[in-house]
Amino acid sequence: MKITVIGAGNVGATTAQRIVDKELANECVLVDILEGIPQGKALDMWESTPVEASDCRISGTNTYKETAKSDIVVITAGLPRKPGMSRDDLLAKNVEIVKGVTEQVVEHSPNAILIVVSNPLDAMAYTALKVSKFPPQRVFGMAGILDTARYRSFIALELNVSTKDISALVLGGHGDTMVPLPRYTMVGGIPLTELLPQERIHAIVERTRMGGGEIVNLLKTGSAYYATSSATVEMVEAVVKDKKRILPCSAYLQGEYGFNNVYLGVPIKIGRKGVEQIFELELSDEEKAALAKSADAVKELIDKIKL
Ligand code: APR
């Protein structure tokens, strides 16, 4: 198993570190355009392996030949959000970056599974799909796992219970139009709607929607990366171990939920082949309307992408 992580910034480096610590690959390659940064961070991580008892070889590079024949490529290259900047402001710059990266990946790892993390997420996953011309099963994006992790962490604080006992589902684009589904949220098997009044659930949903911005405002010089990398590595692990996990991720829709030619957060089954199934849920009229609004927001971005 060989995994490449493109972008050795906060998200990429932390993702690589978690891959190494969990020993999810024999070989992990960290790539960035900045000279010395991927090499230095990778060397530092390699020097941690005797203590962490990991046999994952990690190296850093500025070129793609070292990434050849990767099984999984995680794309985190791009610019992060600054305070006051929406994910959409990043569009043009990050399309250019993700396009260039994807071309290199296709040339060196034509059979890889691509996990896209760069924002605006759904539009970047779309860019990677169109540029790579890979089957959609092998190109998907990290979104809903992070959004649900935030939602679950806030519910755990509110109810003073273990985060482990909370399962939840978020649909839609990764951004302010995401669609959390309280009626699919369970706390130890008990529906959340039986444990919290409507207005508290609403407040938690709103905090989740703005969860990325809350971190950006606190950090001031970058965006979230600890939870972001945890969520990404959960997807990597599901592929590596063929786990058949059912997780909310950004997947390419071809008729599902009534949408076409768009990436949107939906529950999918992840295994060694990538996206092995997309699950369609019965939605209420209100949920359908919220999902349609979210799809429109993603489509608006996709329409601006000239490839
Ligand atoms: N090829 C490789 N690396 C690149 C390229 C490129 N063409 N362009 C930029 N990079 C690198 C930068 O040099 C930087 O090291 O991508 C890295 C991005 O790291 P950070 O600025 O720390 O950003 P990070 O917080 O890691 O976020 C990366 O993930 O969650 C998303 O919104 C976030 O789009 C952003 C991405």
mmCIF file of C-alpha atoms and ligand atoms in Angstrom:
data_model
loop_
_atom_site.group_PDB
_atom_site.id
_atom_site.type_symbol
_atom_site.label_atom_id
_atom_site.label_comp_id
_atom_site.label_asym_id
_atom_site.label_seq_id
_atom_site.Cartn_x
_atom_site.Cartn_y
_atom_site.Cartn_z
ATOM 1 C CA MET A 1 0.000 0.000 0.000
ATOM 2 C CA LYS A 2 1.429 3.321 -1.097
ATOM 3 C CA ILE A 3 -0.265 6.584 -0.185
ATOM 4 C CA THR A 4 0.634 10.037 -1.462
ATOM 5 C CA VAL A 5 -0.479 13.220 0.264
ATOM 6 C CA ILE A 6 -0.275 16.353 -1.876
ATOM 7 C CA GLY A 7 0.170 19.571 0.086
ATOM 8 C CA ALA A 8 2.437 19.540 3.133
ATOM 9 C CA GLY A 9 0.603 22.329 4.939
ATOM 10 C CA ASN A 10 -1.466 21.920 8.076
ATOM 11 C CA VAL A 11 -4.010 19.478 6.679
ATOM 12 C CA GLY A 12 -1.600 17.488 4.489
ATOM 13 C CA ALA A 13 1.143 17.122 7.078
ATOM 14 C CA THR A 14 -1.278 16.152 9.849
ATOM 15 C CA THR A 15 -2.953 13.655 7.502
ATOM 16 C CA ALA A 16 0.449 12.121 6.686
ATOM 17 C CA GLN A 17 1.305 11.987 10.373
ATOM 18 C CA ARG A 18 -1.916 10.126 11.185
ATOM 19 C CA ILE A 19 -1.300 7.691 8.276
ATOM 20 C CA VAL A 20 2.192 6.980 9.600
ATOM 21 C CA ASP A 21 1.105 6.667 13.244
ATOM 22 C CA LYS A 22 -1.718 4.288 12.293
ATOM 23 C CA GLU A 23 0.622 2.415 9.910
ATOM 24 C CA LEU A 24 -1.950 2.503 7.129
ATOM 25 C CA ALA A 25 0.680 2.128 4.384
ATOM 26 C CA ASN A 26 4.129 0.700 3.781
ATOM 27 C CA GLU A 27 5.041 3.897 2.053
ATOM 28 C CA CYS A 28 3.733 7.447 2.363
ATOM 29 C CA VAL A 29 4.958 10.320 0.153
ATOM 30 C CA LEU A 30 4.345 13.955 1.043
ATOM 31 C CA VAL A 31 4.472 16.446 -1.864
ATOM 32 C CA ASP A 32 4.518 20.244 -1.894
ATOM 33 C CA ILE A 33 5.796 23.003 -4.155
ATOM 34 C CA LEU A 34 7.688 24.593 -1.266
ATOM 35 C CA GLU A 35 11.284 23.402 -1.283
ATOM 36 C CA GLY A 36 12.400 21.720 1.926
ATOM 37 C CA ILE A 37 9.001 21.752 3.649
ATOM 38 C CA PRO A 38 7.744 18.274 2.637
ATOM 39 C CA GLN A 39 11.268 16.880 3.016
ATOM 40 C CA GLY A 40 11.718 18.402 6.479
ATOM 41 C CA LYS A 41 8.292 17.444 7.797
ATOM 42 C CA ALA A 42 8.581 13.908 6.395
ATOM 43 C CA LEU A 43 12.038 13.449 7.919
ATOM 44 C CA ASP A 44 10.723 14.651 11.273
ATOM 45 C CA MET A 45 7.845 12.147 11.014
ATOM 46 C CA TRP A 46 10.223 9.359 9.980
ATOM 47 C CA GLU A 47 12.305 10.112 13.067
ATOM 48 C CA SER A 48 9.165 9.635 15.170
ATOM 49 C CA THR A 49 8.580 6.095 13.860
ATOM 50 C CA PRO A 50 10.977 4.321 16.278
ATOM 51 C CA VAL A 51 8.977 5.796 19.163
ATOM 52 C CA GLU A 52 5.587 5.343 17.517
ATOM 53 C CA ALA A 53 6.564 1.796 16.481
ATOM 54 C CA SER A 54 5.488 2.382 12.889
ATOM 55 C CA ASP A 55 7.073 0.750 9.845
ATOM 56 C CA CYS A 56 5.555 3.195 7.386
ATOM 57 C CA ARG A 57 8.324 4.757 5.262
ATOM 58 C CA ILE A 58 7.593 8.448 4.920
ATOM 59 C CA SER A 59 9.427 10.778 2.568
ATOM 60 C CA GLY A 60 8.936 14.277 1.213
ATOM 61 C CA THR A 61 9.473 15.638 -2.293
ATOM 62 C CA ASN A 62 8.774 18.479 -4.738
ATOM 63 C CA THR A 63 8.390 16.167 -7.739
ATOM 64 C CA TYR A 64 5.975 13.414 -8.676
ATOM 65 C CA LYS A 65 8.239 10.602 -9.789
ATOM 66 C CA GLU A 66 8.544 9.434 -6.159
ATOM 67 C CA THR A 67 4.744 9.147 -5.986
ATOM 68 C CA ALA A 68 4.567 6.640 -8.878
ATOM 69 C CA LYS A 69 2.027 3.826 -8.561
ATOM 70 C CA SER A 70 0.326 5.186 -5.471
ATOM 71 C CA ASP A 71 -2.816 3.306 -4.449
ATOM 72 C CA ILE A 72 -4.387 6.333 -2.799
ATOM 73 C CA VAL A 73 -3.677 10.023 -3.373
ATOM 74 C CA VAL A 74 -5.021 12.600 -0.922
ATOM 75 C CA ILE A 75 -5.197 16.106 -2.383
ATOM 76 C CA THR A 76 -4.910 18.902 0.185
ATOM 77 C CA ALA A 77 -2.955 21.355 -1.966
ATOM 78 C CA GLY A 78 -4.394 24.827 -2.129
ATOM 79 C CA LEU A 79 -4.883 27.989 -0.215
ATOM 80 C CA PRO A 80 -6.743 27.906 3.109
ATOM 81 C CA ARG A 81 -9.447 30.381 4.072
ATOM 82 C CA LYS A 82 -8.527 33.629 5.762
ATOM 83 C CA PRO A 83 -10.897 35.477 8.164
ATOM 84 C CA GLY A 84 -13.862 36.929 6.289
ATOM 85 C CA MET A 85 -13.191 34.731 3.251
ATOM 86 C CA SER A 86 -15.788 32.180 2.170
ATOM 87 C CA ARG A 87 -14.763 28.810 0.775
ATOM 88 C CA ASP A 88 -16.071 30.058 -2.545
ATOM 89 C CA ASP A 89 -13.580 32.933 -2.672
ATOM 90 C CA LEU A 90 -10.955 30.276 -2.965
ATOM 91 C CA LEU A 91 -12.478 28.831 -6.103
ATOM 92 C CA ALA A 92 -10.418 30.202 -8.972
ATOM 93 C CA LYS A 93 -7.052 29.820 -7.265
ATOM 94 C CA ASN A 94 -7.701 26.325 -6.040
ATOM 95 C CA VAL A 95 -9.168 25.086 -9.358
ATOM 96 C CA GLU A 96 -5.855 25.998 -10.976
ATOM 97 C CA ILE A 97 -3.879 24.213 -8.241
ATOM 98 C CA VAL A 98 -6.054 21.065 -8.139
ATOM 99 C CA LYS A 99 -6.029 20.838 -11.949
ATOM 100 C CA GLY A 100 -2.224 20.918 -12.073
ATOM 101 C CA VAL A 101 -1.873 18.430 -9.234
ATOM 102 C CA THR A 102 -4.427 16.025 -10.754
ATOM 103 C CA GLU A 103 -2.626 16.029 -14.125
ATOM 104 C CA GLN A 104 0.576 14.959 -12.378
ATOM 105 C CA VAL A 105 -1.209 12.310 -10.330
ATOM 106 C CA VAL A 106 -2.858 10.781 -13.417
ATOM 107 C CA GLU A 107 0.490 10.560 -15.187
ATOM 108 C CA HIS A 108 2.251 8.817 -12.298
ATOM 109 C CA SER A 109 -0.558 6.877 -10.578
ATOM 110 C CA PRO A 110 -3.204 6.058 -13.181
ATOM 111 C CA ASN A 111 -4.933 3.513 -10.953
ATOM 112 C CA ALA A 112 -5.074 5.562 -7.757
ATOM 113 C CA ILE A 113 -8.111 6.418 -5.683
ATOM 114 C CA LEU A 114 -8.314 10.205 -5.250
ATOM 115 C CA ILE A 115 -9.546 11.652 -1.967
ATOM 116 C CA VAL A 116 -10.026 15.393 -2.333
ATOM 117 C CA VAL A 117 -9.824 17.708 0.690
ATOM 118 C CA SER A 118 -9.029 21.112 -0.879
ATOM 119 C CA ASN A 119 -11.829 23.696 -0.686
ATOM 120 C CA PRO A 120 -14.351 24.601 -1.964
ATOM 121 C CA LEU A 121 -14.630 20.875 -1.555
ATOM 122 C CA ASP A 122 -17.412 19.714 -3.854
ATOM 123 C CA ALA A 123 -16.133 21.904 -6.704
ATOM 124 C CA MET A 124 -12.567 20.630 -6.195
ATOM 125 C CA ALA A 125 -13.734 16.996 -6.276
ATOM 126 C CA TYR A 126 -15.537 17.841 -9.537
ATOM 127 C CA THR A 127 -12.325 19.397 -10.907
ATOM 128 C CA ALA A 128 -10.305 16.288 -9.995
ATOM 129 C CA LEU A 129 -12.893 14.026 -11.645
ATOM 130 C CA LYS A 130 -13.049 15.965 -14.905
ATOM 131 C CA VAL A 131 -9.285 16.442 -15.179
ATOM 132 C CA SER A 132 -8.394 12.854 -14.243
ATOM 133 C CA LYS A 133 -11.170 11.251 -16.310
ATOM 134 C CA PHE A 134 -11.097 8.511 -13.657
ATOM 135 C CA PRO A 135 -14.333 6.625 -12.953
ATOM 136 C CA PRO A 136 -16.358 8.515 -10.299
ATOM 137 C CA GLN A 137 -15.983 5.508 -8.005
ATOM 138 C CA ARG A 138 -12.299 6.485 -7.603
ATOM 139 C CA VAL A 139 -12.751 10.229 -6.988
ATOM 140 C CA PHE A 140 -14.522 11.480 -3.872
ATOM 141 C CA GLY A 141 -14.268 14.224 -1.322
ATOM 142 C CA MET A 142 -13.968 14.634 2.426
ATOM 143 C CA ALA A 143 -16.814 16.720 3.809
ATOM 144 C CA GLY A 144 -19.596 15.102 5.766
ATOM 145 C CA ILE A 145 -17.347 13.169 8.135
ATOM 146 C CA LEU A 146 -15.869 16.437 9.365
ATOM 147 C CA ASP A 147 -19.267 18.136 9.488
ATOM 148 C CA THR A 148 -20.826 15.231 11.426
ATOM 149 C CA ALA A 149 -17.790 15.022 13.716
ATOM 150 C CA ARG A 150 -18.326 18.669 14.643
ATOM 151 C CA TYR A 151 -22.061 18.116 15.105
ATOM 152 C CA ARG A 152 -21.453 15.003 17.245
ATOM 153 C CA SER A 153 -18.840 16.788 19.346
ATOM 154 C CA PHE A 154 -21.259 19.669 20.081
ATOM 155 C CA ILE A 155 -24.098 17.269 20.978
ATOM 156 C CA ALA A 156 -21.748 15.385 23.331
ATOM 157 C CA LEU A 157 -20.902 18.652 25.112
ATOM 158 C CA GLU A 158 -24.564 19.634 25.367
ATOM 159 C CA LEU A 159 -25.711 16.267 26.763
ATOM 160 C CA ASN A 160 -22.480 15.485 28.641
ATOM 161 C CA VAL A 161 -22.215 12.057 27.005
ATOM 162 C CA SER A 162 -19.504 10.185 25.107
ATOM 163 C CA THR A 163 -18.984 11.270 21.511
ATOM 164 C CA LYS A 164 -18.720 7.544 20.685
ATOM 165 C CA ASP A 165 -22.422 7.032 21.319
ATOM 166 C CA ILE A 166 -23.579 9.683 18.879
ATOM 167 C CA SER A 167 -24.207 8.768 15.266
ATOM 168 C CA ALA A 168 -25.351 11.351 12.797
ATOM 169 C CA LEU A 169 -25.781 12.193 9.155
ATOM 170 C CA VAL A 170 -25.221 15.410 7.250
ATOM 171 C CA LEU A 171 -26.144 15.762 3.571
ATOM 172 C CA GLY A 172 -25.355 18.379 0.959
ATOM 173 C CA GLY A 173 -22.416 20.568 0.036
ATOM 174 C CA HIS A 174 -19.533 21.141 2.441
ATOM 175 C CA GLY A 175 -20.277 24.650 3.492
ATOM 176 C CA ASP A 176 -22.883 26.891 4.911
ATOM 177 C CA THR A 177 -25.647 25.091 2.980
ATOM 178 C CA MET A 178 -24.958 21.675 4.514
ATOM 179 C CA VAL A 179 -28.084 19.796 5.597
ATOM 180 C CA PRO A 180 -27.815 18.141 9.034
ATOM 181 C CA LEU A 181 -30.624 15.629 9.614
ATOM 182 C CA PRO A 182 -31.625 15.691 13.306
ATOM 183 C CA ARG A 183 -34.143 12.878 12.806
ATOM 184 C CA TYR A 184 -31.262 10.603 11.748
ATOM 185 C CA THR A 185 -29.185 11.583 14.802
ATOM 186 C CA MET A 186 -29.038 8.901 17.498
ATOM 187 C CA VAL A 187 -27.548 9.063 20.980
ATOM 188 C CA GLY A 188 -26.925 5.495 22.112
ATOM 189 C CA GLY A 189 -29.828 4.452 19.905
ATOM 190 C CA ILE A 190 -32.170 7.164 21.267
ATOM 191 C CA PRO A 191 -33.315 9.759 18.708
ATOM 192 C CA LEU A 192 -31.805 13.172 19.494
ATOM 193 C CA THR A 193 -35.252 14.715 19.035
ATOM 194 C CA GLU A 194 -36.330 12.923 22.246
ATOM 195 C CA LEU A 195 -33.417 14.271 24.276
ATOM 196 C CA LEU A 196 -33.206 17.922 23.314
ATOM 197 C CA PRO A 197 -35.807 20.587 22.591
ATOM 198 C CA GLN A 198 -36.120 21.878 19.043
ATOM 199 C CA GLU A 199 -34.400 25.206 19.761
ATOM 200 C CA ARG A 200 -31.270 23.581 21.252
ATOM 201 C CA ILE A 201 -31.012 21.240 18.254
ATOM 202 C CA HIS A 202 -31.399 24.239 15.979
ATOM 203 C CA ALA A 203 -28.589 26.091 17.797
ATOM 204 C CA ILE A 204 -26.275 23.061 17.478
ATOM 205 C CA VAL A 205 -27.105 22.713 13.784
ATOM 206 C CA GLU A 206 -26.275 26.384 13.241
ATOM 207 C CA ARG A 207 -22.955 26.063 15.105
ATOM 208 C CA THR A 208 -22.145 23.013 12.941
ATOM 209 C CA ARG A 209 -22.924 24.919 9.762
ATOM 210 C CA MET A 210 -20.498 27.652 10.803
ATOM 211 C CA GLY A 211 -18.015 25.235 12.412
ATOM 212 C CA GLY A 212 -15.205 25.863 9.923
ATOM 213 C CA GLY A 213 -15.599 29.636 10.208
ATOM 214 C CA GLU A 214 -15.503 29.455 14.015
ATOM 215 C CA ILE A 215 -12.027 27.901 13.843
ATOM 216 C CA VAL A 216 -10.831 30.334 11.140
ATOM 217 C CA ASN A 217 -11.870 33.277 13.309
ATOM 218 C CA LEU A 218 -9.983 31.900 16.298
ATOM 219 C CA LEU A 219 -6.810 30.900 14.436
ATOM 220 C CA LYS A 220 -6.708 34.043 12.281
ATOM 221 C CA THR A 221 -3.877 32.617 10.155
ATOM 222 C CA GLY A 222 -5.359 29.446 8.721
ATOM 223 C CA SER A 223 -8.229 26.998 8.865
ATOM 224 C CA ALA A 224 -9.019 23.819 10.787
ATOM 225 C CA TYR A 225 -6.767 20.799 10.374
ATOM 226 C CA TYR A 226 -6.876 18.421 13.346
ATOM 227 C CA ALA A 227 -10.478 17.300 12.826
ATOM 228 C CA THR A 228 -10.065 17.742 9.061
ATOM 229 C CA SER A 229 -7.187 15.273 8.947
ATOM 230 C CA SER A 230 -8.928 12.822 11.317
ATOM 231 C CA ALA A 231 -11.917 12.776 8.975
ATOM 232 C CA THR A 232 -9.693 12.322 5.910
ATOM 233 C CA VAL A 233 -7.806 9.447 7.481
ATOM 234 C CA GLU A 234 -11.076 7.699 8.381
ATOM 235 C CA MET A 235 -11.751 7.569 4.621
ATOM 236 C CA VAL A 236 -8.193 6.425 3.854
ATOM 237 C CA GLU A 237 -8.475 3.652 6.430
ATOM 238 C CA ALA A 238 -11.835 2.510 5.033
ATOM 239 C CA VAL A 239 -10.194 2.068 1.600
ATOM 240 C CA VAL A 240 -6.949 0.499 2.863
ATOM 241 C CA LYS A 241 -8.758 -2.049 5.050
ATOM 242 C CA ASP A 242 -11.710 -2.516 2.671
ATOM 243 C CA LYS A 243 -13.925 -1.724 5.637
ATOM 244 C CA LYS A 244 -17.229 -1.104 3.836
ATOM 245 C CA ARG A 245 -17.802 1.846 6.164
ATOM 246 C CA ILE A 246 -20.928 3.907 5.582
ATOM 247 C CA LEU A 247 -19.863 7.512 5.853
ATOM 248 C CA PRO A 248 -21.115 10.857 4.555
ATOM 249 C CA CYS A 249 -18.754 11.986 1.786
ATOM 250 C CA SER A 250 -18.894 14.108 -1.322
ATOM 251 C CA ALA A 251 -19.707 11.772 -4.220
ATOM 252 C CA TYR A 252 -20.502 12.285 -7.903
ATOM 253 C CA LEU A 253 -24.249 12.038 -8.434
ATOM 254 C CA GLN A 254 -25.694 10.643 -11.638
ATOM 255 C CA GLY A 255 -29.414 10.716 -10.939
ATOM 256 C CA GLU A 256 -29.283 9.950 -7.221
ATOM 257 C CA TYR A 257 -31.528 12.285 -5.208
ATOM 258 C CA GLY A 258 -32.615 13.714 -8.574
ATOM 259 C CA PHE A 259 -29.245 15.423 -9.247
ATOM 260 C CA ASN A 260 -26.851 14.997 -12.139
ATOM 261 C CA ASN A 261 -23.240 15.944 -12.847
ATOM 262 C CA VAL A 262 -22.670 17.376 -9.381
ATOM 263 C CA TYR A 263 -20.694 16.432 -6.268
ATOM 264 C CA LEU A 264 -22.723 16.450 -3.073
ATOM 265 C CA GLY A 265 -22.405 15.027 0.428
ATOM 266 C CA VAL A 266 -24.363 11.767 0.674
ATOM 267 C CA PRO A 267 -23.965 8.518 2.636
ATOM 268 C CA ILE A 268 -21.687 6.155 0.725
ATOM 269 C CA LYS A 269 -20.103 2.765 1.310
ATOM 270 C CA ILE A 270 -16.301 2.973 1.199
ATOM 271 C CA GLY A 271 -14.133 -0.045 0.464
ATOM 272 C CA ARG A 272 -11.043 -1.017 -1.498
ATOM 273 C CA LYS A 273 -12.667 0.063 -4.776
ATOM 274 C CA GLY A 274 -13.531 3.524 -3.419
ATOM 275 C CA VAL A 275 -17.184 4.549 -3.558
ATOM 276 C CA GLU A 276 -18.861 1.139 -3.619
ATOM 277 C CA GLN A 277 -22.448 2.311 -3.137
ATOM 278 C CA ILE A 278 -24.420 5.524 -2.783
ATOM 279 C CA PHE A 279 -27.367 5.345 -0.391
ATOM 280 C CA GLU A 280 -30.537 7.248 -1.189
ATOM 281 C CA LEU A 281 -32.755 8.260 1.733
ATOM 282 C CA GLU A 282 -36.403 9.180 1.862
ATOM 283 C CA LEU A 283 -36.414 12.896 2.642
ATOM 284 C CA SER A 284 -39.171 15.156 3.908
ATOM 285 C CA ASP A 285 -40.224 18.069 1.705
ATOM 286 C CA GLU A 286 -38.266 20.458 3.920
ATOM 287 C CA GLU A 287 -35.109 18.300 3.733
ATOM 288 C CA LYS A 288 -35.509 17.961 -0.043
ATOM 289 C CA ALA A 289 -35.734 21.737 -0.385
ATOM 290 C CA ALA A 290 -32.620 22.240 1.776
ATOM 291 C CA LEU A 291 -30.699 19.679 -0.297
ATOM 292 C CA ALA A 292 -31.804 21.307 -3.555
ATOM 293 C CA LYS A 293 -30.567 24.673 -2.235
ATOM 294 C CA SER A 294 -27.253 23.095 -1.323
ATOM 295 C CA ALA A 295 -26.962 21.454 -4.766
ATOM 296 C CA ASP A 296 -27.695 24.825 -6.398
ATOM 297 C CA ALA A 297 -24.858 26.432 -4.422
ATOM 298 C CA VAL A 298 -22.437 23.708 -5.597
ATOM 299 C CA LYS A 299 -23.713 23.933 -9.215
ATOM 300 C CA GLU A 300 -23.191 27.675 -9.204
ATOM 301 C CA LEU A 301 -19.512 27.087 -8.437
ATOM 302 C CA ILE A 302 -19.178 24.226 -10.902
ATOM 303 C CA ASP A 303 -20.607 26.429 -13.647
ATOM 304 C CA LYS A 304 -17.770 28.902 -13.022
ATOM 305 C CA ILE A 305 -15.107 26.237 -13.516
ATOM 306 C CA LYS A 306 -13.661 26.369 -17.017
ATOM 307 C CA LEU A 307 -11.729 23.186 -17.693
HETATM 308 N N1 APR B 1 1.238 21.520 -5.468
HETATM 309 C C1 APR B 1 1.533 21.057 -4.234
HETATM 310 N N2 APR B 1 1.306 21.772 -3.122
HETATM 311 C C2 APR B 1 0.772 22.987 -3.254
HETATM 312 C C3 APR B 1 0.438 23.534 -4.515
HETATM 313 C C4 APR B 1 0.711 22.750 -5.658
HETATM 314 N N3 APR B 1 0.412 23.177 -6.881
HETATM 315 N N4 APR B 1 -0.063 24.777 -4.308
HETATM 316 C C5 APR B 1 -0.069 25.005 -2.991
HETATM 317 N N5 APR B 1 0.432 23.929 -2.339
HETATM 318 C C6 APR B 1 0.658 23.727 -0.919
HETATM 319 C C7 APR B 1 1.156 24.979 -0.212
HETATM 320 O O1 APR B 1 2.533 25.221 -0.481
HETATM 321 C C8 APR B 1 0.879 24.627 1.236
HETATM 322 O O2 APR B 1 1.990 24.011 1.864
HETATM 323 O O3 APR B 1 -0.547 23.404 -0.247
HETATM 324 C C9 APR B 1 -0.274 23.624 1.142
HETATM 325 C C10 APR B 1 -1.533 24.113 1.797
HETATM 326 O O4 APR B 1 -1.273 24.154 3.158
HETATM 327 P P1 APR B 1 -1.891 25.248 4.139
HETATM 328 O O5 APR B 1 -1.710 26.591 3.551
HETATM 329 O O6 APR B 1 -1.366 24.971 5.507
HETATM 330 O O7 APR B 1 -3.451 24.935 4.087
HETATM 331 P P2 APR B 1 -4.221 23.765 4.881
HETATM 332 O O8 APR B 1 -4.731 24.302 6.153
HETATM 333 O O9 APR B 1 -3.387 22.553 4.878
HETATM 334 O O10 APR B 1 -5.492 23.569 3.929
HETATM 335 C C11 APR B 1 -5.349 22.966 2.649
HETATM 336 O O11 APR B 1 -7.497 21.904 2.755
HETATM 337 O O12 APR B 1 -9.249 22.059 4.282
HETATM 338 C C12 APR B 1 -8.737 22.517 3.060
HETATM 339 O O13 APR B 1 -9.611 24.786 2.912
HETATM 340 C C13 APR B 1 -8.452 24.018 3.077
HETATM 341 O O14 APR B 1 -8.182 24.212 0.693
HETATM 342 C C14 APR B 1 -7.484 24.139 1.923
HETATM 343 C C15 APR B 1 -6.716 22.805 2.001
#
